[in-house]
Short mmCIF file of C-alpha atoms and ligand atoms in Angstrom, two decimals:
data_model
loop_
_atom_site.label_atom_id
_atom_site.label_comp_id
_atom_site.label_asym_id
_atom_site.label_seq_id
_atom_site.Cartn_x
_atom_site.Cartn_y
_atom_site.Cartn_z
CA UNK G 287 -8.57 15.43 -11.17
CA UNK G 288 -9.03 13.59 -14.45
CA UNK G 289 -6.96 10.79 -14.88
CA UNK G 290 -5.38 12.20 -17.83
CA UNK G 291 -4.38 15.21 -16.00
CA UNK G 292 -1.65 13.28 -13.69
CA UNK G 293 2.10 14.25 -14.69
CA UNK G 294 4.01 12.12 -12.44
CA UNK G 295 1.87 8.94 -12.24
CA UNK G 296 0.24 6.62 -14.88
CA UNK G 297 -3.13 5.15 -13.87
CA UNK G 298 -5.20 2.45 -15.73
CA UNK G 299 -8.35 0.45 -14.90
CA UNK G 300 -8.95 -2.99 -16.27
CA UNK G 301 -10.93 -5.90 -14.89
CA UNK G 302 -11.80 -4.02 -11.85
CA UNK G 303 -8.18 -3.53 -10.88
CA UNK G 304 -6.86 0.04 -10.49
CA UNK G 305 -3.26 0.65 -11.21
CA UNK G 306 -1.22 3.33 -10.15
CA UNK G 307 2.08 3.63 -11.53
CA UNK G 308 4.78 6.19 -10.12
CA UNK G 309 6.56 7.40 -13.23
CA UNK G 310 9.41 9.72 -12.71
CA UNK G 311 12.16 6.93 -13.80
CA UNK G 312 14.88 9.64 -14.52
CA UNK G 313 14.68 10.30 -10.69
CA UNK G 314 14.10 6.75 -9.56
CA UNK G 315 10.65 7.74 -8.99
CA UNK G 316 11.38 9.84 -6.23
CA UNK G 317 8.39 11.19 -4.15
CA UNK G 318 8.14 14.75 -4.88
CA UNK G 319 5.31 17.02 -3.86
CA UNK G 320 3.39 16.48 -7.14
CA UNK G 321 3.88 12.60 -7.12
CA UNK G 322 2.53 12.34 -3.59
CA UNK G 323 -0.44 14.58 -4.19
CA UNK G 324 -1.11 12.66 -7.54
CA UNK G 325 -0.85 9.13 -6.13
CA UNK G 326 -3.29 9.97 -3.36
CA UNK G 327 -5.88 11.88 -5.40
CA UNK G 328 -5.71 8.39 -7.88
CA UNK G 329 -5.99 6.45 -5.14
CA UNK G 330 -9.14 8.32 -3.66
CA UNK G 331 -10.80 8.51 -7.08
CA UNK G 332 -10.38 4.79 -7.62
CA UNK G 333 -11.66 4.23 -3.90
CA UNK G 334 -14.98 6.35 -5.02
CA UNK G 335 -15.03 4.19 -8.31
CA UNK G 336 -17.34 1.17 -7.99
CA UNK G 337 -15.46 -0.23 -11.11
CA UNK G 338 -12.51 -0.58 -8.88
CA UNK G 339 -12.32 -3.53 -6.67
CA UNK G 340 -8.64 -3.54 -5.91
CA UNK G 341 -5.70 -1.16 -5.95
CA UNK G 342 -2.29 -1.84 -7.12
CA UNK G 343 0.68 0.69 -6.80
CA UNK G 344 3.92 0.15 -8.56
CA UNK G 345 6.85 1.89 -9.94
CA UNK G 346 7.73 2.74 -13.69
CA UNK G 347 10.97 0.89 -14.69
CA UNK G 348 12.74 -2.20 -13.36
CA UNK G 349 15.27 0.01 -11.27
CA UNK G 350 13.17 1.53 -8.58
CA UNK G 351 9.62 1.27 -6.77
CA UNK G 352 10.86 4.72 -5.31
CA UNK G 353 14.00 5.95 -4.13
CA UNK G 354 12.59 7.77 -1.40
CA UNK G 355 11.29 11.26 -1.10
CA UNK G 356 12.62 13.67 -3.24
CA UNK G 357 16.00 14.88 -1.59
CA UNK G 358 16.52 17.79 -4.18
CA UNK G 359 13.46 19.09 -3.42
CA UNK G 360 13.37 18.82 0.42
CA UNK G 361 17.05 19.67 0.98
CA UNK G 362 16.74 23.53 1.78
CA UNK G 363 13.22 23.20 3.83
CA UNK G 364 13.39 24.91 7.04
CA UNK G 365 11.28 23.26 10.01
CA UNK G 366 8.67 26.04 9.46
CA UNK G 367 8.04 25.13 6.27
CA UNK G 368 7.99 21.47 6.89
CA UNK G 369 5.69 21.74 9.83
CA UNK G 370 3.26 23.94 7.55
CA UNK G 371 3.20 22.11 4.79
CA UNK G 372 3.02 19.06 6.88
CA UNK G 373 5.51 17.10 4.67
CA UNK G 374 4.37 13.68 3.79
CA UNK G 375 1.35 13.76 5.51
CA UNK G 376 -0.79 13.75 2.46
CA UNK G 377 0.72 10.57 1.20
CA UNK G 378 -0.02 9.08 4.71
CA UNK G 379 -4.05 9.54 3.69
CA UNK G 380 -3.48 6.33 1.46
CA UNK G 381 -4.11 4.60 4.93
CA UNK G 382 -7.65 5.85 4.73
CA UNK G 383 -8.51 4.02 1.46
CA UNK G 384 -11.07 1.14 2.54
CA UNK G 385 -10.24 -0.78 -1.04
CA UNK G 386 -7.52 -3.45 -0.85
CA UNK G 387 -4.21 -2.00 -1.74
CA UNK G 388 -1.23 -4.04 -3.26
CA UNK G 389 2.07 -2.67 -3.54
CA UNK G 390 4.29 -4.30 -6.48
CA UNK G 391 7.80 -3.56 -5.70
CA UNK G 392 10.52 -4.03 -7.86
CA UNK G 393 14.23 -2.40 -7.55
CA UNK G 394 14.67 0.19 -4.86
CA UNK G 395 12.09 1.02 -2.34
CA UNK G 396 14.21 3.11 -0.08
CA UNK G 397 13.17 5.85 2.68
CA UNK G 398 9.90 7.22 1.51
CA UNK G 399 9.43 4.54 -1.14
CA UNK G 400 9.62 1.59 1.36
CA UNK G 401 7.33 3.66 3.60
CA UNK G 402 4.61 4.08 0.60
CA UNK G 403 5.17 0.08 -0.02
CA UNK G 404 4.43 -0.41 3.57
CA UNK G 405 1.27 1.60 3.55
CA UNK G 406 -0.24 -0.79 1.07
CA UNK G 407 -2.31 -3.97 2.60
CA UNK G 408 0.00 -6.57 0.91
CA UNK G 409 3.50 -6.05 -0.71
CA UNK G 410 4.69 -8.33 -3.21
CA UNK G 411 8.27 -8.08 -3.95
CA UNK G 412 10.01 -8.83 -7.34
CA UNK G 413 13.30 -10.88 -6.92
CA UNK G 414 15.16 -7.55 -7.51
CA UNK G 415 13.45 -5.50 -4.75
CA UNK G 416 15.83 -3.79 -2.42
CA UNK G 417 14.24 -1.98 1.00
CA UNK G 418 15.59 0.41 3.51
CA UNK G 419 15.25 3.48 5.55
CA UNK G 420 18.56 5.36 5.04
CA UNK G 421 17.25 8.39 6.36
CA UNK G 422 19.68 8.94 8.89
CA UNK G 423 22.53 9.20 6.61
CA UNK G 424 20.71 12.50 5.42
CA UNK G 425 20.33 14.03 8.84
CA UNK G 426 16.70 13.15 8.90
CA UNK G 427 14.72 10.15 10.17
CA UNK G 428 11.70 8.28 8.54
CA UNK G 429 8.52 10.52 8.39
CA UNK G 430 5.78 8.53 6.85
CA UNK G 431 5.59 5.07 9.05
CA UNK G 432 9.27 3.99 8.67
CA UNK G 433 9.85 3.79 12.59
CA UNK G 434 6.37 2.36 13.22
CA UNK G 435 5.18 -0.10 10.44
CA UNK G 436 8.47 -1.25 9.80
CA UNK G 437 8.95 -2.52 13.57
CA UNK G 438 5.50 -4.01 13.65
CA UNK G 439 6.32 -5.97 10.21
CA UNK G 440 9.66 -7.46 11.02
CA UNK G 441 10.15 -6.55 14.69
CA UNK G 442 12.47 -4.38 16.71
CA UNK G 443 15.79 -6.05 16.10
CA UNK G 444 15.53 -5.94 12.01
CA UNK G 445 13.89 -2.44 12.17
CA UNK G 446 16.73 -0.95 14.33
CA UNK G 447 19.46 -2.28 12.06
CA UNK G 448 17.43 -0.88 8.95
CA UNK G 449 16.55 2.57 10.39
CA UNK G 450 19.86 2.98 12.30
CA UNK G 451 22.17 0.84 10.70
CA UNK G 452 21.16 1.46 7.26
CA UNK G 453 20.89 -2.02 6.39
CA UNK G 454 19.20 -3.03 3.30
CA UNK G 455 16.74 -5.91 3.07
CA UNK G 456 16.86 -8.03 -0.15
CA UNK G 457 13.62 -9.54 -1.49
CA UNK G 458 14.13 -12.75 0.22
CA UNK G 459 15.11 -11.07 3.33
CA UNK G 460 11.98 -8.77 3.28
CA UNK G 461 9.83 -12.10 2.97
CA UNK G 462 11.37 -13.84 5.59
CA UNK G 463 11.40 -11.05 7.96
CA UNK G 464 7.75 -10.46 7.20
CA UNK G 465 7.84 -7.37 5.21
CA UNK G 466 6.79 -8.59 1.90
CA UNK G 467 3.94 -11.38 1.63
CA UNK G 468 6.05 -12.98 -1.64
CA UNK G 469 8.89 -12.83 -3.57
CA UNK G 470 8.19 -13.53 -7.37
CA UNK G 471 10.66 -13.36 -10.69
CA UNK G 472 10.79 -9.61 -11.71
CA UNK G 473 9.09 -10.74 -15.15
CA UNK G 474 5.90 -12.03 -13.34
CA UNK G 475 5.50 -9.22 -10.85
CA UNK G 476 2.67 -7.36 -12.49
CA UNK G 477 1.00 -10.68 -13.43
CA UNK G 478 1.19 -11.95 -9.80
CA UNK G 479 -0.05 -8.82 -8.39
CA UNK G 480 -2.93 -8.58 -10.71
CA UNK G 481 -3.67 -12.33 -10.00
CA UNK G 482 -3.85 -11.56 -6.30
CA UNK G 483 -6.08 -8.33 -6.86
CA UNK G 484 -8.31 -10.39 -9.24
CA UNK G 485 -8.91 -12.80 -6.18
CA UNK G 486 -9.66 -9.92 -3.93
CA UNK G 487 -11.98 -8.31 -6.42
CA UNK G 488 -14.10 -11.62 -7.18
CA UNK G 489 -15.11 -11.72 -3.45
CA UNK G 490 -17.75 -9.53 -1.77
CA UNK G 491 -16.55 -5.89 -1.30
CA UNK G 492 -18.09 -5.10 1.97
CA UNK G 493 -16.82 -8.65 3.34
CA UNK G 494 -13.25 -7.72 1.82
CA UNK G 495 -13.59 -4.36 3.40
CA UNK G 496 -14.57 -5.46 6.78
CA UNK G 497 -11.67 -8.15 6.67
CA UNK G 498 -9.02 -5.20 5.94
CA UNK G 499 -10.67 -3.03 8.58
CA UNK G 500 -10.19 -6.00 11.25
CA UNK G 501 -6.66 -7.05 10.34
CA UNK G 502 -5.39 -3.25 10.50
CA UNK G 503 -7.19 -2.81 13.71
CA UNK G 504 -5.32 -5.88 14.99
CA UNK G 505 -2.22 -3.44 14.93
CA UNK G 506 -3.58 -1.14 17.17
CA UNK G 507 -5.91 -2.84 19.69
CA UNK G 508 -5.15 -5.26 22.46
CA UNK G 509 -6.12 -8.54 21.61
CA UNK G 510 -9.47 -8.76 23.52
CA UNK G 511 -10.60 -5.69 22.40
CA UNK G 512 -9.62 -6.58 18.76
CA UNK G 513 -11.33 -9.92 19.19
CA UNK G 514 -14.56 -8.19 20.10
CA UNK G 515 -14.43 -5.70 17.10
CA UNK G 516 -13.92 -8.59 14.88
CA UNK G 517 -16.76 -10.78 16.35
CA UNK G 518 -18.94 -7.61 15.95
CA UNK G 519 -17.93 -7.46 12.61
CA UNK G 520 -18.32 -11.19 11.92
CA UNK G 521 -22.01 -11.02 13.14
CA UNK G 522 -22.73 -8.15 10.95
CA UNK G 523 -22.09 -10.01 7.84
CA UNK G 524 -25.24 -12.05 8.41
CA UNK G 525 -26.81 -8.70 7.20
CA UNK G 526 -25.20 -9.04 3.72
CA UNK G 527 -27.05 -10.62 0.75
CA UNK G 528 -23.59 -11.71 -0.23
CA UNK G 529 -23.35 -13.86 2.79
CA UNK G 530 -26.77 -15.66 1.83
CA UNK G 531 -25.72 -16.02 -1.69
CA UNK G 532 -22.22 -17.13 -1.11
CA UNK G 533 -23.23 -19.99 1.32
CA UNK G 534 -26.40 -21.09 -0.83
CA UNK G 535 -23.88 -21.13 -3.97
CA UNK G 536 -21.30 -23.22 -1.86
CA UNK G 537 -24.21 -25.69 -0.73
CA UNK G 538 -25.57 -25.72 -4.40
CA UNK G 539 -22.19 -26.55 -5.54
CA UNK G 540 -22.21 -23.38 -8.19
CA UNK G 541 -20.56 -19.80 -8.51
CA UNK G 542 -22.17 -17.28 -6.18
CA UNK G 543 -23.22 -14.14 -7.92
CA UNK G 544 -21.60 -11.60 -5.84
CA UNK G 545 -23.59 -8.28 -5.45
CA UNK G 546 -21.72 -6.00 -2.90
CA UNK G 547 -24.82 -5.80 -0.85
N1 CO8 P 833 15.40 12.03 -4.37
C1 CO8 P 833 15.78 13.06 -5.64
N2 CO8 P 833 16.61 12.26 -6.78
C2 CO8 P 833 16.92 10.95 -6.53
C3 CO8 P 833 16.79 10.38 -5.51
C4 CO8 P 833 15.65 10.97 -4.50
N3 CO8 P 833 15.54 10.20 -3.30
N4 CO8 P 833 16.97 9.12 -5.64
C5 CO8 P 833 17.62 9.18 -6.96
N5 CO8 P 833 17.49 10.13 -7.60
C6 CO8 P 833 17.93 10.70 -8.82
C7 CO8 P 833 19.38 10.90 -8.76
O1 CO8 P 833 19.85 11.83 -8.16
C8 CO8 P 833 19.83 10.55 -10.05
O2 CO8 P 833 19.52 12.08 -10.84
P1 CO8 P 833 20.67 12.77 -11.87
O3 CO8 P 833 20.71 11.58 -12.75
O4 CO8 P 833 19.76 13.81 -11.91
O5 CO8 P 833 21.78 12.85 -10.97
C9 CO8 P 833 18.88 9.72 -10.45
O6 CO8 P 833 18.10 9.74 -9.75
C10 CO8 P 833 19.42 8.09 -10.54
O7 CO8 P 833 20.34 8.15 -9.35
P2 CO8 P 833 21.47 7.52 -9.19
O8 CO8 P 833 22.59 7.87 -10.13
O9 CO8 P 833 22.07 7.88 -7.75
O10 CO8 P 833 21.80 6.16 -9.20
P3 CO8 P 833 22.45 4.85 -8.82
O11 CO8 P 833 21.96 3.39 -9.34
O12 CO8 P 833 24.00 5.48 -8.69
O13 CO8 P 833 21.89 4.75 -7.22
C11 CO8 P 833 20.48 4.70 -5.35
C12 CO8 P 833 20.35 4.43 -6.87
C13 CO8 P 833 21.45 3.76 -4.52
C14 CO8 P 833 18.97 4.30 -5.10
C15 CO8 P 833 20.44 5.92 -5.06
O14 CO8 P 833 20.15 7.14 -6.02
C16 CO8 P 833 20.20 6.57 -3.63
O15 CO8 P 833 21.03 6.36 -2.57
N6 CO8 P 833 19.09 7.41 -3.66
C17 CO8 P 833 18.59 8.04 -2.59
C18 CO8 P 833 17.97 7.05 -1.66
C19 CO8 P 833 17.41 7.78 -0.25
O16 CO8 P 833 18.44 8.26 0.48
N7 CO8 P 833 16.47 7.50 0.32
C20 CO8 P 833 15.91 8.27 1.36
C21 CO8 P 833 15.22 9.77 0.79
S1 CO8 P 833 14.76 10.42 2.44
C22 CO8 P 833 13.06 9.87 2.65
O17 CO8 P 833 12.67 9.05 1.81
C23 CO8 P 833 12.54 10.54 3.58
C24 CO8 P 833 10.94 10.07 3.66
C25 CO8 P 833 10.45 10.84 4.67
C26 CO8 P 833 8.52 10.76 4.53
C27 CO8 P 833 8.31 11.26 3.03
C28 CO8 P 833 7.85 12.71 3.40
C29 CO8 P 833 8.00 13.38 2.02
#
């Protein structure tokens, strides 16, 4: 799908940073089928585009990153329809993107919105951000990692309070709990996200991809296996030209010329 054909998102690429902006502000960027399809399609295009080195996902307007899956679209679904269309599964494919992803969250990140933010590698929150998983109040449960990624990010006590009790986390609480990497003033959110993406984009892409892979693996493997995996990936870095160049540049007190090789 060409970038200018998207209906529910805006996309741009600048200085090697791809930005995907959810853009249904009248519905607080609620995630309908179209949004979910377009976000993943755009991310996959950027993942394959050598001009993009980091991807930012954000929401249009100050009020919401995304206020959840689209309740109006889901309300009449039967179990059979949800099962056969694999409701939400497509958005989960964002986890397969190899390039680093940053969620820049201002305003509401509720339900599927919170889950989308947690799918990113790094979550930066504006001081206006509000996180929550209110699904049980609608007679459902989180369906895109809310019961899994949240508990890994903030631990059982907070996750249970949020998922069962409908507690909302402010940006500061989200940072303290380990969900957000950083809280910044809302007016500076995109500049901060771009600065972070820029630092990532300046590094060797294969090294960044290996580092991301290893960190994510830590969530899924016992420590000993994770350490073994990391060690093998570390050793393999010595096959990279960027390792030779990066270390030579340090010794010669100059900037490295990164080639992603
Ligand atoms: N779906 C559809 N429309 C929505 C949603 C939503 N999730 N959230 C807000 N809207 C719409 C409202 O209906 C309203 O539209 P309209 O003007 O036509 O009436 C417009 O956005 C503005 O919303 P409000 O008037 O409600 O704005 P307020 O400032 O009063 O309140 C809130 C803001 C608190 C965010 C409120 O809108 C709200 O509670 N929204 C719903 C939050 C929620 O329950 N989210 C969870 C949804 S379930 C879910 O995400 C399951 C995920 C499972 C995995 C993904 C699978 C697809």
